[in-house]
Amino acid sequence: MSQNPFQIGIVGAVPSGCYVADALARKIPDAHIDIIDRLPTPFGLVRGGVAPDHQGTKNIARQFERTLGKAGLRFLGNVSVGRDLSYEELKSAYDILVIAVGAMEDRKLGIPGETLDAVYGSGQFVAWYNGIPDGRDLAPLLDGKSVAIIGNGNVALDIARLLGKTPAELATSDLCAHARDAFEAANIEDIWLIGRRGPLEASFTTAELTEFGELSRVATRVDPAQLPPDCPGDMSADQRKIAEKNLDVLRAYAARGEQNERPLRIHFVFNAAPVEILGESRARELVLEKTRTENGKAVASGETFKIPADTVISAIGYRSTPFPDLPFDAARGIVASAQGRVEPGVYTAGWCKRGPQGVVPANRADSLAVAELILADFATHDTPCKPGGAMIDALLAERGARPVDFAGWQKINAAEVAAGEGRPREKLVGIEELLAAARS
Ligand SMILES: Cc1cc2nc3c(=O)[nH]c(=O)nc-3n(C[C@H](O)[C@H](O)[C@H](O)COP(=O)(O)OP(=O)(O)OC[C@H]3O[C@@H](n4cnc5c(N)ncnc54)[C@H](O)[C@@H]3O)c2cc1C
């Protein structure tokens, strides 16, 4: 290993970037590490994806905060690669560059009607309610009686649950004020949760599914005919355990009866593939095709039906957004790499490496493996030190960029917590507001 300090640049402040930074800081104690993020705030999807009513999950941010505050490590927020700095410049500046930019661009449904008004990707919708600055102006149309959410993962359940909660049930969340107002003004009567495959193949977790049973104004609707009597014999023990628990919850929902006194119904619809969104200028109906599941795949039946859908939200997965010159696998929507090696000196970690799957802690093992790879690559040869942060600072100053450092983030945090008034925080959602708080 070189006697000179290694200059390490990590793009994407958390979680994966932070896990890699922490591992490298432990093994190369004199390294200089810059963690660059396009937002003035750290924590990526922990702040901007994880549901605002799941504060327990968000607590993991404290662990990342400790890493960001370590000596030898700098947070450079409000610095977007592709806008303020180029990939080539980063390679010139750092001996080791790690790309951990996540994946938040919505995958398309690829059906007619997708461009109508009131049709949103979950990435857009979640960014809006979670106060990601470039999502705050979405103003989604929630003025109808019926919302269709396409997808059977936890993100689809998050959206349905938040729309189903009463203001009192949202009181301990950090749902942004603009979203609270919009949810309160909405008068939704039916939410349709639609899966192309059956309940056994759904990727939501039992804990998230169970929460619907606790919502005071929500009636759960499940057609018992859609629930198989048991799990097939060829299922792995792990899959069987999850599927059986989910089936139990769905059976209990089916057995709850009509609950007509409750004003909002959440319908679980399985084996239904979206075919077309109908409406003049905005969504009004969703055409679905019945499917059956064969070998884990949805097989179309040719038989279609319609549901009312004044708003359609697709929650069918994400792609990463590349910046110029970054080696990119466009078909898979991830950074092109061999187990995390992008090119000499450049690595990738997290969702942009392996695709948008796995919860926050799942990124830890993956990030540690990438850190090991980096250490192995650099153990055998001395690398001349590159200029690191000094070069980056000069470029940012030349371009009039306004980076936010860790102390700036702490000021933003304090301002948001103070504005919370009983809530965990009231997020600042505009870049200028965030920068003003960071400078205060
Ligand atoms: C809606 C939603 C809800 C979720 N809920 C949960 C949950 O309840 N529990 C759980 O454990 N997991 C949850 N997850 C999964 C979890 O968020 C991911 O596993 C994790 O965030 C992936 O980490 P990452 O570091 O790869 O990406 P990210 O968290 O997306 O972090 C990437 C970072 O890169 C930055 N970045 C992007 N582009 C650039 C650029 N050009 N220049 C500079 N910086 C850039 C971003 O601002 C971001 O901070 C959820 C995911 C979503 C989408």
Coordinates of C-alpha atoms in Angstrom, one line a residue, residues 29-415:
P29 CA -6.8 5.2 8.1
D30 CA -4.9 8.1 6.5
A31 CA -7.1 8.1 3.3
H32 CA -8.8 11.3 2.3
I33 CA -12.4 10.5 1.4
D34 CA -14.9 12.8 -0.4
I35 CA -18.5 11.7 -0.4
I36 CA -20.3 13.6 -3.2
D37 CA -24.1 13.9 -3.5
R38 CA -26.3 15.8 -5.9
L39 CA -28.6 16.8 -3.0
P40 CA -27.7 19.2 -0.2
T41 CA -28.9 16.4 2.2
P42 CA -27.3 13.0 2.7
F43 CA -29.0 9.6 3.1
G44 CA -30.3 8.9 -0.4
L45 CA -33.4 6.8 -0.3
V46 CA -33.3 6.5 3.5
R47 CA -34.5 10.1 3.5
G48 CA -36.2 10.2 0.1
G49 CA -37.6 6.6 -0.4
V50 CA -38.3 4.9 2.8
A51 CA -41.9 5.6 3.8
P52 CA -42.3 8.7 6.0
D53 CA -44.4 6.7 8.5
H54 CA -41.6 4.1 9.0
Q55 CA -39.5 6.2 11.3
G56 CA -37.9 3.2 12.9
T57 CA -36.4 2.2 9.5
K58 CA -35.1 5.8 9.0
N59 CA -33.2 5.6 12.3
I60 CA -30.4 3.8 10.4
A61 CA -29.5 7.3 9.2
R62 CA -27.9 7.9 12.6
Q63 CA -25.3 5.3 11.8
F64 CA -24.5 6.9 8.5
E65 CA -24.3 10.3 10.1
R66 CA -21.5 9.0 12.4
T67 CA -19.5 7.9 9.3
L68 CA -20.0 11.2 7.5
G69 CA -18.7 13.1 10.6
K70 CA -15.5 11.1 10.7
A71 CA -12.1 12.8 10.4
G72 CA -10.6 12.4 7.0
L73 CA -14.0 12.2 5.4
R74 CA -15.8 15.1 3.7
F75 CA -19.4 15.4 2.7
L76 CA -19.9 17.5 -0.5
G77 CA -23.6 17.9 -1.0
N78 CA -25.3 19.8 -3.7
V79 CA -22.7 18.6 -6.2
S80 CA -24.1 16.7 -9.1
V81 CA -21.9 14.6 -11.2
G82 CA -22.8 15.3 -14.8
R83 CA -23.7 18.9 -13.9
D84 CA -21.0 20.3 -11.7
L85 CA -18.3 17.7 -12.3
S86 CA -17.6 15.2 -15.0
Y87 CA -16.8 11.6 -14.7
E88 CA -13.4 12.2 -16.4
E89 CA -12.6 14.9 -13.9
L90 CA -13.4 12.6 -11.0
K91 CA -11.1 9.9 -12.4
S92 CA -8.3 12.5 -12.7
A93 CA -8.9 13.7 -9.2
Y94 CA -9.2 10.4 -7.2
D95 CA -7.0 7.3 -7.0
I96 CA -10.2 5.3 -6.1
L97 CA -13.6 6.3 -7.4
V98 CA -16.8 4.6 -6.3
I99 CA -20.0 5.2 -8.1
A100 CA -23.0 4.5 -5.7
V101 CA -25.7 6.6 -7.3
G102 CA -28.6 4.3 -6.7
A103 CA -31.6 3.8 -9.1
M104 CA -34.6 6.0 -8.9
E105 CA -35.7 6.4 -12.5
D106 CA -39.1 4.7 -13.1
R107 CA -39.3 1.8 -15.4
K108 CA -42.0 2.3 -17.9
L109 CA -45.2 0.2 -18.2
G110 CA -45.0 0.3 -22.0
I111 CA -48.7 0.4 -22.5
P112 CA -51.0 2.9 -24.3
G113 CA -52.2 5.7 -22.2
E114 CA -49.1 5.9 -20.1
T115 CA -48.5 9.5 -21.0
L116 CA -52.0 10.7 -20.0
D117 CA -52.3 13.1 -17.1
A118 CA -52.7 11.5 -13.6
V119 CA -50.3 8.6 -14.5
Y120 CA -47.2 8.6 -12.4
G121 CA -44.2 6.4 -11.7
S122 CA -43.7 5.5 -8.0
G123 CA -40.2 7.1 -8.2
Q124 CA -41.9 10.5 -9.1
F125 CA -44.7 10.0 -6.6
V126 CA -42.4 9.0 -3.7
A127 CA -40.0 11.8 -4.5
W128 CA -42.9 14.2 -4.2
Y129 CA -44.3 13.0 -0.9
N130 CA -40.8 12.6 0.6
G131 CA -39.6 16.1 -0.4
I132 CA -36.8 15.3 -2.8
P133 CA -36.3 18.8 -4.3
D134 CA -36.8 17.9 -7.9
G135 CA -40.0 16.0 -7.1
R136 CA -41.8 18.6 -5.1
D137 CA -43.6 20.3 -8.0
L138 CA -45.3 17.1 -9.2
A139 CA -48.7 18.1 -7.7
P140 CA -50.2 14.7 -8.5
L141 CA -53.9 14.6 -9.4
L142 CA -55.6 12.9 -6.5
D143 CA -59.0 14.4 -7.2
G144 CA -60.9 11.2 -8.2
K145 CA -62.5 8.4 -6.3
S146 CA -60.3 5.6 -7.5
V147 CA -56.5 5.1 -7.5
A148 CA -54.8 2.1 -9.2
I149 CA -51.3 1.1 -8.0
I150 CA -49.5 -1.3 -10.3
G151 CA -46.9 -3.6 -8.7
N152 CA -46.8 -6.0 -5.8
G153 CA -43.7 -4.9 -3.9
N154 CA -43.3 -2.9 -0.7
V155 CA -43.2 0.4 -2.6
A156 CA -46.8 -0.2 -3.9
L157 CA -47.9 -1.1 -0.4
D158 CA -46.2 2.0 1.0
I159 CA -48.1 4.3 -1.3
A160 CA -51.4 2.5 -0.7
R161 CA -50.9 2.6 3.1
L162 CA -50.0 6.3 3.1
L163 CA -53.1 7.2 1.0
G164 CA -55.2 5.0 3.4
K165 CA -54.0 6.6 6.6
T166 CA -56.0 9.3 8.4
P167 CA -54.3 12.6 9.2
A168 CA -54.1 11.4 12.9
E169 CA -52.4 8.1 11.7
L170 CA -49.9 10.2 9.8
A171 CA -49.2 12.6 12.7
T172 CA -45.9 10.9 13.8
S173 CA -44.6 10.7 10.2
D174 CA -42.3 13.2 8.4
L175 CA -44.6 13.2 5.4
C176 CA -44.0 16.6 3.7
A177 CA -46.6 19.4 4.4
H178 CA -47.6 19.7 0.7
A179 CA -48.3 15.9 0.6
R180 CA -50.2 16.0 3.9
D181 CA -52.4 18.8 2.5
A182 CA -53.0 16.9 -0.8
F183 CA -53.8 13.6 1.0
E184 CA -56.2 15.4 3.3
A185 CA -58.0 17.1 0.4
A186 CA -58.3 13.8 -1.5
N187 CA -61.6 11.9 -1.4
I188 CA -60.4 8.5 -2.5
E189 CA -62.8 5.6 -2.0
D190 CA -61.1 2.7 -3.8
I191 CA -57.4 1.8 -4.1
W192 CA -56.6 -1.1 -6.4
L193 CA -53.3 -2.9 -5.7
I194 CA -52.6 -4.9 -8.9
G195 CA -50.1 -7.8 -9.3
R196 CA -49.4 -9.5 -12.7
R197 CA -48.8 -12.7 -10.9
G198 CA -50.4 -14.4 -7.9
P199 CA -50.2 -13.9 -4.2
L200 CA -47.4 -16.5 -3.9
E201 CA -45.2 -14.5 -6.2
A202 CA -45.8 -11.1 -4.6
S203 CA -42.5 -9.5 -3.4
F204 CA -44.1 -7.5 -0.5
T205 CA -43.2 -8.5 3.0
T206 CA -45.6 -9.8 5.6
A207 CA -44.9 -6.9 8.0
E208 CA -45.9 -4.3 5.4
L209 CA -49.0 -6.4 4.3
T210 CA -50.2 -6.7 7.9
E211 CA -50.3 -2.9 8.4
F212 CA -53.4 -2.6 6.3
G213 CA -55.3 -4.5 9.0
E214 CA -54.5 -1.7 11.4
L215 CA -55.8 1.3 9.4
S216 CA -59.0 2.7 10.9
R217 CA -60.8 3.8 7.8
V218 CA -59.7 1.0 5.4
A219 CA -61.7 -2.0 4.4
T220 CA -59.5 -4.7 2.8
R221 CA -61.0 -6.5 -0.1
V222 CA -59.5 -9.8 -1.3
D223 CA -61.2 -12.4 -3.5
P224 CA -60.8 -15.7 -1.7
A225 CA -60.9 -17.4 -5.1
Q226 CA -57.6 -15.8 -5.9
L227 CA -55.8 -17.4 -2.9
P228 CA -54.4 -20.9 -3.5
P229 CA -55.2 -23.5 -0.8
D230 CA -51.5 -24.1 -0.1
C231 CA -48.0 -23.5 -1.5
P232 CA -46.6 -25.7 -4.3
G233 CA -44.2 -28.5 -3.3
D234 CA -41.3 -27.1 -5.4
M235 CA -41.0 -23.9 -3.4
S236 CA -37.8 -23.4 -1.4
A237 CA -38.3 -23.5 2.4
D238 CA -37.5 -19.8 2.7
Q239 CA -40.0 -18.8 -0.1
R240 CA -42.6 -21.1 1.4
K241 CA -42.3 -19.5 4.9
I242 CA -42.9 -16.0 3.4
A243 CA -45.6 -17.0 1.1
E244 CA -47.5 -18.9 3.8
K245 CA -47.4 -15.9 6.1
N246 CA -48.6 -13.6 3.3
L247 CA -51.4 -16.1 2.5
D248 CA -52.5 -16.1 6.1
V249 CA -52.8 -12.3 6.2
L250 CA -54.7 -12.2 2.9
R251 CA -57.0 -14.9 4.1
A252 CA -57.7 -12.9 7.2
Y253 CA -58.4 -9.9 5.0
A254 CA -60.8 -11.9 2.8
A255 CA -62.6 -13.1 6.0
R256 CA -63.2 -9.6 7.3
G257 CA -66.4 -9.1 5.4
E258 CA -67.6 -6.0 3.6
Q259 CA -66.9 -3.5 6.4
N260 CA -69.2 -1.1 4.5
E261 CA -69.0 1.5 7.3
R262 CA -65.4 2.2 6.3
P263 CA -65.0 4.9 3.6
L264 CA -61.9 3.5 1.8
R265 CA -61.6 0.1 0.3
I266 CA -58.2 -1.4 -0.7
H267 CA -58.6 -4.1 -3.2
F268 CA -55.9 -6.7 -3.7
V269 CA -56.1 -7.9 -7.3
F270 CA -53.8 -10.7 -8.4
N271 CA -53.1 -12.2 -11.8
A272 CA -54.0 -9.1 -13.7
A273 CA -51.6 -7.5 -16.2
P274 CA -52.1 -3.8 -17.3
V275 CA -53.0 -3.5 -20.9
E276 CA -54.1 0.1 -21.5
I277 CA -55.0 3.3 -19.5
L278 CA -58.1 4.9 -20.9
G279 CA -59.2 8.6 -20.6
E280 CA -59.4 11.7 -22.8
S281 CA -56.6 13.8 -21.5
R282 CA -56.2 12.1 -18.1
A283 CA -56.6 8.6 -16.7
R284 CA -60.1 7.4 -16.0
E285 CA -60.0 3.6 -16.4
L286 CA -57.4 0.8 -16.4
V287 CA -57.8 -2.1 -18.7
L288 CA -56.4 -5.3 -17.2
E289 CA -55.9 -8.8 -18.7
K290 CA -56.4 -11.9 -16.5
T291 CA -53.3 -14.0 -16.3
R292 CA -52.3 -17.3 -14.7
T293 CA -49.0 -18.1 -13.2
E294 CA -46.9 -20.8 -14.8
N295 CA -43.3 -21.6 -13.7
G296 CA -43.3 -18.3 -11.8
K297 CA -44.3 -16.3 -14.9
A298 CA -47.6 -14.5 -15.8
V299 CA -49.3 -16.0 -18.8
A300 CA -51.9 -13.9 -20.6
S301 CA -55.4 -15.3 -20.9
G302 CA -56.8 -12.9 -23.5
E303 CA -59.7 -12.1 -21.2
T304 CA -59.7 -8.4 -20.2
F305 CA -61.7 -6.3 -17.7
K306 CA -61.7 -2.7 -16.6
I307 CA -61.4 -0.9 -13.3
P308 CA -62.0 2.8 -12.6
A309 CA -58.7 4.6 -12.2
D310 CA -58.6 8.4 -11.9
T311 CA -55.0 8.2 -10.9
V312 CA -52.6 5.4 -11.9
I313 CA -49.3 4.9 -10.1
S314 CA -46.9 2.3 -11.4
A315 CA -44.5 0.7 -8.9
I316 CA -42.7 -1.8 -11.1
G317 CA -39.0 -1.0 -10.4
Y318 CA -36.3 1.5 -11.3
R319 CA -33.3 2.1 -13.4
S320 CA -30.1 4.1 -12.7
T321 CA -29.5 7.4 -14.4
P322 CA -26.1 7.4 -16.0
F323 CA -24.0 10.5 -16.4
P324 CA -21.9 11.1 -19.6
D325 CA -18.9 8.6 -20.2
L326 CA -19.9 6.3 -17.3
P327 CA -19.8 2.7 -18.6
F328 CA -23.5 1.7 -18.5
D329 CA -25.5 -1.4 -19.2
A330 CA -28.5 0.2 -20.8
A331 CA -30.5 -3.0 -21.1
R332 CA -30.3 -3.6 -17.3
G333 CA -30.3 0.0 -16.3
I334 CA -27.2 -0.4 -14.1
V335 CA -23.6 0.7 -14.2
A336 CA -21.6 -1.8 -16.3
S337 CA -19.1 -3.6 -14.1
A338 CA -17.5 -7.0 -13.3
Q339 CA -18.7 -7.7 -9.7
G340 CA -18.2 -4.0 -9.0
R341 CA -15.0 -3.2 -11.1
V342 CA -16.0 -0.6 -13.7
E343 CA -12.5 0.2 -15.0
P344 CA -9.1 0.5 -13.4
G345 CA -9.5 2.6 -10.2
V346 CA -13.3 2.9 -10.6
Y347 CA -15.8 0.7 -8.7
T348 CA -19.6 0.7 -8.2
A349 CA -21.8 -0.4 -5.3
G350 CA -25.4 -0.6 -4.3
W351 CA -28.6 -0.4 -6.4
C352 CA -26.7 1.1 -9.4
K353 CA -24.4 -2.0 -9.3
R354 CA -26.9 -4.8 -8.9
G355 CA -30.3 -3.3 -9.7
P356 CA -33.0 -2.0 -7.5
Q357 CA -33.5 -4.9 -5.1
G358 CA -32.9 -5.3 -1.4
V359 CA -33.4 -3.3 1.7
V360 CA -31.0 -0.9 3.2
P361 CA -29.0 -3.4 5.2
A362 CA -28.7 -5.7 2.1
N363 CA -26.4 -3.0 0.7
R364 CA -23.9 -3.5 3.5
A365 CA -22.6 -6.9 2.5
D366 CA -22.4 -5.8 -1.1
S367 CA -20.6 -2.7 -0.2
L368 CA -18.1 -4.5 2.0
A369 CA -17.4 -6.9 -0.8
V370 CA -16.7 -4.0 -3.1
A371 CA -14.4 -2.5 -0.4
E372 CA -12.5 -5.8 -0.2
L373 CA -12.1 -5.8 -4.0
I374 CA -10.7 -2.3 -3.9
L375 CA -8.3 -3.2 -1.1
A376 CA -7.2 -6.3 -2.9
D377 CA -6.6 -4.3 -6.1
F378 CA -4.5 -1.7 -4.3
A379 CA -2.6 -4.0 -2.0
T380 CA -0.2 -5.2 -4.6
H381 CA 1.0 -2.0 -6.3
D382 CA 1.8 1.5 -5.3
T383 CA -0.4 4.1 -6.9
P384 CA 0.8 7.7 -7.3
C385 CA -1.4 10.0 -5.4
K386 CA -3.9 12.1 -7.3
P387 CA -4.8 15.6 -6.3
G388 CA -8.1 14.6 -4.7
G389 CA -10.3 17.2 -3.0
A390 CA -8.0 20.1 -3.9
M391 CA -8.7 19.7 -7.6
I392 CA -12.4 19.2 -7.0
D393 CA -12.6 22.3 -4.8
A394 CA -10.9 24.4 -7.5
L395 CA -13.3 23.1 -10.2
L396 CA -16.3 23.7 -8.0
A397 CA -15.2 27.3 -7.2
E398 CA -14.5 28.0 -10.8
R399 CA -18.0 26.9 -11.7
G400 CA -19.8 28.8 -9.0
A401 CA -21.1 25.6 -7.4
R402 CA -22.4 25.8 -3.8
P403 CA -21.4 22.7 -2.0
V404 CA -22.9 21.8 1.4
D405 CA -20.5 20.3 3.9
F406 CA -21.3 18.1 6.9
A407 CA -21.7 21.2 9.2
G408 CA -24.1 22.6 6.6
W409 CA -26.2 19.4 6.7
Q410 CA -26.2 19.5 10.5
K411 CA -27.7 23.0 10.3
I412 CA -30.4 21.8 7.8
N413 CA -31.1 18.9 10.1
A414 CA -31.5 21.2 13.2
A415 CA -33.8 23.6 11.2

